[in-house]
mmCIF file with all atom_site columns, C-alpha atoms in Angstrom:
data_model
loop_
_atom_site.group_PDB
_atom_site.id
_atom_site.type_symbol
_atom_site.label_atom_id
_atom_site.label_alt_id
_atom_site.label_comp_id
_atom_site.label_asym_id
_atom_site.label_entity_id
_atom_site.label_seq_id
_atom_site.pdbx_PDB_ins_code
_atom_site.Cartn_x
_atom_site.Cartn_y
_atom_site.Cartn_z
_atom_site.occupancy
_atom_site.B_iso_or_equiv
_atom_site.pdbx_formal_charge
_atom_site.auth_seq_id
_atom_site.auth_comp_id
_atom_site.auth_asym_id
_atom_site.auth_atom_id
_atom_site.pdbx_PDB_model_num
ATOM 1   C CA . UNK K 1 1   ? 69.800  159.072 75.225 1.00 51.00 ? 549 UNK K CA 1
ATOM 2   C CA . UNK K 1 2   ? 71.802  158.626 72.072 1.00 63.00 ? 550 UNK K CA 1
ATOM 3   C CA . UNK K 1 3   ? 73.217  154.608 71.828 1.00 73.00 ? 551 UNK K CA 1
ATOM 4   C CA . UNK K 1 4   ? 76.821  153.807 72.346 1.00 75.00 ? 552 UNK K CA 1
ATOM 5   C CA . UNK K 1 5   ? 79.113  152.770 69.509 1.00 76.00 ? 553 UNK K CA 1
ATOM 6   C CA . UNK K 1 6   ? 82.362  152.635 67.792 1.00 79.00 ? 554 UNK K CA 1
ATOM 7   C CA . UNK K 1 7   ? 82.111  156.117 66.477 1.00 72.00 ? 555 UNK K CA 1
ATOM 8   C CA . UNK K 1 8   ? 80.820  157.856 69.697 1.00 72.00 ? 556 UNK K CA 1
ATOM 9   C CA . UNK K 1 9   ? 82.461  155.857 72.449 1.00 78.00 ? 557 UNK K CA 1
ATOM 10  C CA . UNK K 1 10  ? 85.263  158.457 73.327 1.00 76.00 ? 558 UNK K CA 1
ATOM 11  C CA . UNK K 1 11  ? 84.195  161.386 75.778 1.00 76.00 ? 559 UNK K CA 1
ATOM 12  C CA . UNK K 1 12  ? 86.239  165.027 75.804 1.00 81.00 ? 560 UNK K CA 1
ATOM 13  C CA . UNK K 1 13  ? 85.896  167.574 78.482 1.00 85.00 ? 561 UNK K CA 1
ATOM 14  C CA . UNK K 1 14  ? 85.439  170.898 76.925 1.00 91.00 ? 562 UNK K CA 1
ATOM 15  C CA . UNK K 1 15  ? 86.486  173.092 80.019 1.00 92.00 ? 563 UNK K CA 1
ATOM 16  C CA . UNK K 1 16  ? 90.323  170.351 79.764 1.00 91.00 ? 564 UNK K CA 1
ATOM 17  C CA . UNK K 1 17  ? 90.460  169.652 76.252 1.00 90.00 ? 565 UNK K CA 1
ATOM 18  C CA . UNK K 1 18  ? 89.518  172.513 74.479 1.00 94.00 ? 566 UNK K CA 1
ATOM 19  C CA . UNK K 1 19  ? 89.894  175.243 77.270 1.00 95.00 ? 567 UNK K CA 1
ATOM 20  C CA . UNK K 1 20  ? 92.504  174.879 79.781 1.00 94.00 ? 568 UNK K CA 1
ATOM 21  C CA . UNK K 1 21  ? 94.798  172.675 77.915 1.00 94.00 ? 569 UNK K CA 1
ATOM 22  C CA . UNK K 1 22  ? 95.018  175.382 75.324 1.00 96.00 ? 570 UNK K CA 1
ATOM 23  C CA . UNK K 1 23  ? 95.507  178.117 77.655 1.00 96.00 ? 571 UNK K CA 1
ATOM 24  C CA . UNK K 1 24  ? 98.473  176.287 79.641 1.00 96.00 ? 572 UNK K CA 1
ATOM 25  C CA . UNK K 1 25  ? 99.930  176.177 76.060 1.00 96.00 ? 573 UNK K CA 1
ATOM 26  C CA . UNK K 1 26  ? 99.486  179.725 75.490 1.00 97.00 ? 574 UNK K CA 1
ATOM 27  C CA . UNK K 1 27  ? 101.099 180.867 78.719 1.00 97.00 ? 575 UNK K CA 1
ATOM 28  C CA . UNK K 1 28  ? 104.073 179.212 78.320 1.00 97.00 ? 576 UNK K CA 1
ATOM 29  C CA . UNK K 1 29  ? 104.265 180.931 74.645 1.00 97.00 ? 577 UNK K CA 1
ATOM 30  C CA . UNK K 1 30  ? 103.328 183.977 76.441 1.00 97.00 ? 578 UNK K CA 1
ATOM 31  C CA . UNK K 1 31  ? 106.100 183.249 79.038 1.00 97.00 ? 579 UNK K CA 1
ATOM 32  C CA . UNK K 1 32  ? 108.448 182.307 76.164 1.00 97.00 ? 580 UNK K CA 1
ATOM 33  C CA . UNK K 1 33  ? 107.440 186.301 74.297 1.00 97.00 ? 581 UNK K CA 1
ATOM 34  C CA . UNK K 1 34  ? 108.070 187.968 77.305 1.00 96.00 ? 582 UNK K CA 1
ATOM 35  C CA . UNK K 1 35  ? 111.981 186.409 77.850 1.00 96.00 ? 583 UNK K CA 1
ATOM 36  C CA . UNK K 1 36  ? 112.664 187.316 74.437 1.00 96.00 ? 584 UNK K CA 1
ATOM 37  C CA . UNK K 1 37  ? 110.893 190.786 74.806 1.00 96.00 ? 585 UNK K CA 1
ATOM 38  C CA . UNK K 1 38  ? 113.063 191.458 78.117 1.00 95.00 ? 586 UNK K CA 1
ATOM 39  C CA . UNK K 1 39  ? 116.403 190.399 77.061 1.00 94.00 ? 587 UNK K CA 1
ATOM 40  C CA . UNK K 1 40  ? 115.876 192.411 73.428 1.00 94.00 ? 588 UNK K CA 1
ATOM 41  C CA . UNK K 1 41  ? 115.204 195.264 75.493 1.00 95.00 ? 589 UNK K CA 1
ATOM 42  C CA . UNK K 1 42  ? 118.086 194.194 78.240 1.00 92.00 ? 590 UNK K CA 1
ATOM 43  C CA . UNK K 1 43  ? 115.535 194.569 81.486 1.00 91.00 ? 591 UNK K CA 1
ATOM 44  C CA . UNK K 1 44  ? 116.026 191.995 84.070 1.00 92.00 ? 592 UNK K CA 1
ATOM 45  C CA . UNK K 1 45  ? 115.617 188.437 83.288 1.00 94.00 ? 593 UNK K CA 1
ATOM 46  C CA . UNK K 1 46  ? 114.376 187.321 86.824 1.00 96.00 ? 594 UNK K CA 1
ATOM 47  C CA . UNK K 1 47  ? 110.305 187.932 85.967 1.00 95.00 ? 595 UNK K CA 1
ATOM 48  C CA . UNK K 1 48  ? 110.956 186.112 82.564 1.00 95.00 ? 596 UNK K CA 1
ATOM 49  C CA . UNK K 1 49  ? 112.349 183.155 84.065 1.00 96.00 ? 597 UNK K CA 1
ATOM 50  C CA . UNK K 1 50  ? 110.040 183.170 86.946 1.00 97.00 ? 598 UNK K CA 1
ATOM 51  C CA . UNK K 1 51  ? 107.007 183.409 84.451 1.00 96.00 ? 599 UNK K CA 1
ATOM 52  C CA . UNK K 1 52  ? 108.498 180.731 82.241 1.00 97.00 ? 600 UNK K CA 1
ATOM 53  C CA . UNK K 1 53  ? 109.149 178.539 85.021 1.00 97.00 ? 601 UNK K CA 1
ATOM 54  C CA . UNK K 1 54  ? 105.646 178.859 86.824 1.00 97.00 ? 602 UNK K CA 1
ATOM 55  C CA . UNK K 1 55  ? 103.922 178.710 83.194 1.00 97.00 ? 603 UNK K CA 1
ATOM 56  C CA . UNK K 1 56  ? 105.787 175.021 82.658 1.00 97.00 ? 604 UNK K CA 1
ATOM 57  C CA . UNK K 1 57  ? 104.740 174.398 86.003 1.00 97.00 ? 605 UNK K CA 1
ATOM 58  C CA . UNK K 1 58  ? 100.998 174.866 84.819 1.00 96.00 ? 606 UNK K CA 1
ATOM 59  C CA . UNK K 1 59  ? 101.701 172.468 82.098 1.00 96.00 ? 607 UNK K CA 1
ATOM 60  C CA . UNK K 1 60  ? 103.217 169.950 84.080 1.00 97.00 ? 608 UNK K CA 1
ATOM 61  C CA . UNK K 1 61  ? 100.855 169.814 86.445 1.00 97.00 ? 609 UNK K CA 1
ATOM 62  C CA . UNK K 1 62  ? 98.182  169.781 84.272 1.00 95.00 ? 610 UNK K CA 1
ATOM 63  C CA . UNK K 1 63  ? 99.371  166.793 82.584 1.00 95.00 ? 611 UNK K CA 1
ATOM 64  C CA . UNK K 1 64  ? 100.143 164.567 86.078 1.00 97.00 ? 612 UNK K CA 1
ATOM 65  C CA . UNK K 1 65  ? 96.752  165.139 87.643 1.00 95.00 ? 613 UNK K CA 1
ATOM 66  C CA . UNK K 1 66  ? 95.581  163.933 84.498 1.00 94.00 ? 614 UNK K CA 1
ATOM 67  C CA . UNK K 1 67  ? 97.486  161.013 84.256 1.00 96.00 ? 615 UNK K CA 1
ATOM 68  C CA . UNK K 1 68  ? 96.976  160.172 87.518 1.00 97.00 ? 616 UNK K CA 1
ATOM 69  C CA . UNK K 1 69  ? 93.190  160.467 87.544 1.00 95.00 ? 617 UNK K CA 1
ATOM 70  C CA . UNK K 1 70  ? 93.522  158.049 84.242 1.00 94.00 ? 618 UNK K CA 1
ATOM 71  C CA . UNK K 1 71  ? 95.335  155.551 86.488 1.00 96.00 ? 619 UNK K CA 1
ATOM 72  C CA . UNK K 1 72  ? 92.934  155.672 89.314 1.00 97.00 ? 620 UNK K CA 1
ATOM 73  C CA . UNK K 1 73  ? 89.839  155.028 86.752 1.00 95.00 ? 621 UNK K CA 1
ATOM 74  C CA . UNK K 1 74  ? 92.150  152.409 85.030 1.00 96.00 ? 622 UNK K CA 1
ATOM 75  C CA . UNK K 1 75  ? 91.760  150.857 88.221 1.00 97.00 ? 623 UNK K CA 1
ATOM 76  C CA . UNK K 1 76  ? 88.436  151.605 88.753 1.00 97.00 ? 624 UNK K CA 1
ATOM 77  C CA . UNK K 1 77  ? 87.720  149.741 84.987 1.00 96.00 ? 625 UNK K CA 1
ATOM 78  C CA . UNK K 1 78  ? 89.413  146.792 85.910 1.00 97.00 ? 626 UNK K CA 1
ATOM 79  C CA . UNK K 1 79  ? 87.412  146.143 89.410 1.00 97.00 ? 627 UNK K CA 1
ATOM 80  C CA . UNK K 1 80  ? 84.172  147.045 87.762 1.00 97.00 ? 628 UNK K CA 1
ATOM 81  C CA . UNK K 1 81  ? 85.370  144.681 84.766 1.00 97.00 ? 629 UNK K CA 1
ATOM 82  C CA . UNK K 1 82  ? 86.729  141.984 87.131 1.00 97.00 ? 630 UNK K CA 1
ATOM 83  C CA . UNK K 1 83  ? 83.602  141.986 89.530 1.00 97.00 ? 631 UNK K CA 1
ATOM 84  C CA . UNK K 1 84  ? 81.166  141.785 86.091 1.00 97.00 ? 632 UNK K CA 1
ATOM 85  C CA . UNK K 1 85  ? 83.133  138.868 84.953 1.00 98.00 ? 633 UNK K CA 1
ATOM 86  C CA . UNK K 1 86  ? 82.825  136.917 88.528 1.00 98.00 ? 634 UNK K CA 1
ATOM 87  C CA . UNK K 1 87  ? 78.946  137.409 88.877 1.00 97.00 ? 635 UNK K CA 1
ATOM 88  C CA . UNK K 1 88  ? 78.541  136.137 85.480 1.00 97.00 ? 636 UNK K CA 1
ATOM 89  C CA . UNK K 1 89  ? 80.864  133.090 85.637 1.00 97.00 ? 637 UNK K CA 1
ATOM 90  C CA . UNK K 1 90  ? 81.806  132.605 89.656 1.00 97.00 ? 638 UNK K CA 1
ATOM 91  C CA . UNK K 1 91  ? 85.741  133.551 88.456 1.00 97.00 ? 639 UNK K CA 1
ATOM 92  C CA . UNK K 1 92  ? 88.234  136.029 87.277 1.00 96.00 ? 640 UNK K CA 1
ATOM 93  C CA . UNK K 1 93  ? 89.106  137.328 84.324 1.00 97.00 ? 641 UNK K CA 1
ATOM 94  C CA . UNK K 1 94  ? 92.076  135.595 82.497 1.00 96.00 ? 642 UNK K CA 1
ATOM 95  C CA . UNK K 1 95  ? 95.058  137.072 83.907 1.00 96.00 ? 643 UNK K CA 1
ATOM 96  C CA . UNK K 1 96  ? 96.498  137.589 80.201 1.00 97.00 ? 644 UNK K CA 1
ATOM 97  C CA . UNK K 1 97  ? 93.856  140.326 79.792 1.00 97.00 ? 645 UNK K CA 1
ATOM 98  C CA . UNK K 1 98  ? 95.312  143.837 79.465 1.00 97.00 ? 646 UNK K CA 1
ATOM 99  C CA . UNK K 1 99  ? 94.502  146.976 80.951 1.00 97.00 ? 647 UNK K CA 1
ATOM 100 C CA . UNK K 1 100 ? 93.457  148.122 77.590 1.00 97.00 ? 648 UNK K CA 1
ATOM 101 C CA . UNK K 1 101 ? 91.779  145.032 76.696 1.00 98.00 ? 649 UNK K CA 1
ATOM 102 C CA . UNK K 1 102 ? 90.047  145.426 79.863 1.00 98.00 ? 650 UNK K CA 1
ATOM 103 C CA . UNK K 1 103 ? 89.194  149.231 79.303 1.00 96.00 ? 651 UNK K CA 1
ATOM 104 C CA . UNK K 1 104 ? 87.556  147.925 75.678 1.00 96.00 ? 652 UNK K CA 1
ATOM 105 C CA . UNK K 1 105 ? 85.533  145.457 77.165 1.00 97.00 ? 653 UNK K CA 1
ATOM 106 C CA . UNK K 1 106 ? 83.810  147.378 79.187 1.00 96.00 ? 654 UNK K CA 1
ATOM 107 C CA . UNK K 1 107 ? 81.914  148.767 75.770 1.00 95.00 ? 655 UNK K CA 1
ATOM 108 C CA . UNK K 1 108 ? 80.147  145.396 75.536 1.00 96.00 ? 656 UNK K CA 1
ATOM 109 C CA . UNK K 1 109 ? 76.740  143.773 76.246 1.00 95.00 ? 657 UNK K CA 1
ATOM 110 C CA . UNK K 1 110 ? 76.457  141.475 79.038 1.00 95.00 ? 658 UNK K CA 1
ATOM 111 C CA . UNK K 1 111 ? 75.526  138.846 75.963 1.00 95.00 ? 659 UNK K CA 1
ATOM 112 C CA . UNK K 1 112 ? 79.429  138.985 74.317 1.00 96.00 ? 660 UNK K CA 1
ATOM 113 C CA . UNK K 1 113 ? 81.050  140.053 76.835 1.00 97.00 ? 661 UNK K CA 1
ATOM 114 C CA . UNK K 1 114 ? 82.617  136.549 78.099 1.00 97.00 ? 662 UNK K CA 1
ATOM 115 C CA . UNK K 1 115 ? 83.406  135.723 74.629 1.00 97.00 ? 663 UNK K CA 1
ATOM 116 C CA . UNK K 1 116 ? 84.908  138.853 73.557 1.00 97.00 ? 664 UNK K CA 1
ATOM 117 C CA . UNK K 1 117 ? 86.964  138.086 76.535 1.00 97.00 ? 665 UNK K CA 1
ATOM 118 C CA . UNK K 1 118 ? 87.897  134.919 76.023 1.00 97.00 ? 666 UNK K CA 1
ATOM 119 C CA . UNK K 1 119 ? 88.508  136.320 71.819 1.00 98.00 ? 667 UNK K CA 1
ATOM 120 C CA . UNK K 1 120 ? 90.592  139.225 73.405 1.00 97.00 ? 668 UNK K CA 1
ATOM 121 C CA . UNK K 1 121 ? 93.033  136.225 75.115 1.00 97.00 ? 669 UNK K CA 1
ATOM 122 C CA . UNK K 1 122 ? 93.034  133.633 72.466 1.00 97.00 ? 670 UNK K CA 1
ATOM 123 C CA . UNK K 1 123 ? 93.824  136.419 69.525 1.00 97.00 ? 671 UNK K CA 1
ATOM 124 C CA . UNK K 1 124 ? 95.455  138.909 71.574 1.00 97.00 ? 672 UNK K CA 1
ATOM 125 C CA . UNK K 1 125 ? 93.341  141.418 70.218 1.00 97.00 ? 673 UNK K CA 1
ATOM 126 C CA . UNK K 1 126 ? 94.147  145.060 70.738 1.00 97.00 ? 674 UNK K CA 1
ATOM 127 C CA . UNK K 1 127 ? 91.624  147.597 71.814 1.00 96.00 ? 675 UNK K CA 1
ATOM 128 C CA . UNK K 1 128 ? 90.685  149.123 69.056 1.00 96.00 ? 676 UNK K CA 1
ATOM 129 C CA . UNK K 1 129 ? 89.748  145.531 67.535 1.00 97.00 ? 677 UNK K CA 1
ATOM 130 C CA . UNK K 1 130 ? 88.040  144.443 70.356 1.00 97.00 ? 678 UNK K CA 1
ATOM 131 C CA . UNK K 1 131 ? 85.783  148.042 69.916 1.00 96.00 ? 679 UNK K CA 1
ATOM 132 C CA . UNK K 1 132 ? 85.011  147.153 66.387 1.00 95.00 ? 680 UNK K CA 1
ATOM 133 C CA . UNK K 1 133 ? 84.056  143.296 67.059 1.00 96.00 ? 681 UNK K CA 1
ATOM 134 C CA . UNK K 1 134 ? 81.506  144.994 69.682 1.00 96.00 ? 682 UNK K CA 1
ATOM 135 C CA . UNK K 1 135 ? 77.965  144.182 68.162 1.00 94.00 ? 683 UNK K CA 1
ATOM 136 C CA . UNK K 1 136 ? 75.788  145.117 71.133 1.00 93.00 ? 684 UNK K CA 1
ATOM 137 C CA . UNK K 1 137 ? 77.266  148.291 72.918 1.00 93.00 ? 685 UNK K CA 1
ATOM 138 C CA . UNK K 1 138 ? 76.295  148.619 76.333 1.00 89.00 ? 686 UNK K CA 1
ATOM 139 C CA . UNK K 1 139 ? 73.964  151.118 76.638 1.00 76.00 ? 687 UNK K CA 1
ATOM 140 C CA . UNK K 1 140 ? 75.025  154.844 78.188 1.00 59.00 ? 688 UNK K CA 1
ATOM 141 C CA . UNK K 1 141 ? 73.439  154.925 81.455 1.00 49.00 ? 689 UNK K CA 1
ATOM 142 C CA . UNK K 1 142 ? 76.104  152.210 82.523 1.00 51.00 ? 690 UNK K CA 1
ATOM 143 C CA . UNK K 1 143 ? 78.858  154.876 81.969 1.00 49.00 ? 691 UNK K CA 1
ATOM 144 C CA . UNK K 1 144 ? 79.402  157.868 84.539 1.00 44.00 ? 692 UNK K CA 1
#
């Protein structure tokens, strides 16, 4: 298994990113044709409007289930994150750490973690800083 870093770290779903987001896109220019086609050739604009509004639909659904499944493992991070912290040190996190600080933490070894954390407070560092201070990624088979 190749080892986690800086350069590798982010994860894309082929089927969402490259497939399905694309083709919501495409209906709604499709959609968009067919309204134009319609009234040019002064049929009916009912289907039109019924495809464009379905095809934005799509699109907006699309985009909510994805935002909401990014909350839930937000969430998820953050107990994971908060539970790591405890066993190592008996408490929680600072409450000053961020969501995204949070979310870039979990990318360390168990051997900087607590002082990246403590870093991430003390410096407010953002998350892409916090990534490239990261000198011992923790390794893939931690990550789902």
């Amino acid at each position: 298994m190749k080892n986690q870093s800086y350069s590798n770290h982010e994860r894309h779903v082929p089927a969402f990113h490259f497939f399905l987001v694309p083709l919501s896109f495409a209906l709604v220019a499709a959609a968009l044709v067919y309204l134009f086609v319609t009234n040019m050739r002064g049929i009916s604009l009912f289907t039109a409007l019924l495809l464009i509004l379905m095809s934005f639909s799509v699109v907006m659904t699309l985009f909510l289930i994805r935002q909401f499944v990014c909350k839930v493992q937000d969430r998820v991070i953050r107990a994971e994150e908060n539970l790591r912290h405890f066993v190592m040190t008996g408490r929680l996190p600072d409450l000053n750490l961020t969501i995204e600080q949070i979310i870039a933490l979990r990318f360390a070894a168990d051997d900087e973690f607590l002082m990246l954390c403590e870093k991430a407070v003390k410096e407010n560092l953002s998350s892409k800083n916090i990534k490239l201070a990261i000198r011992n990624w923790r390794s893939d088979h931690h990550r789902v």
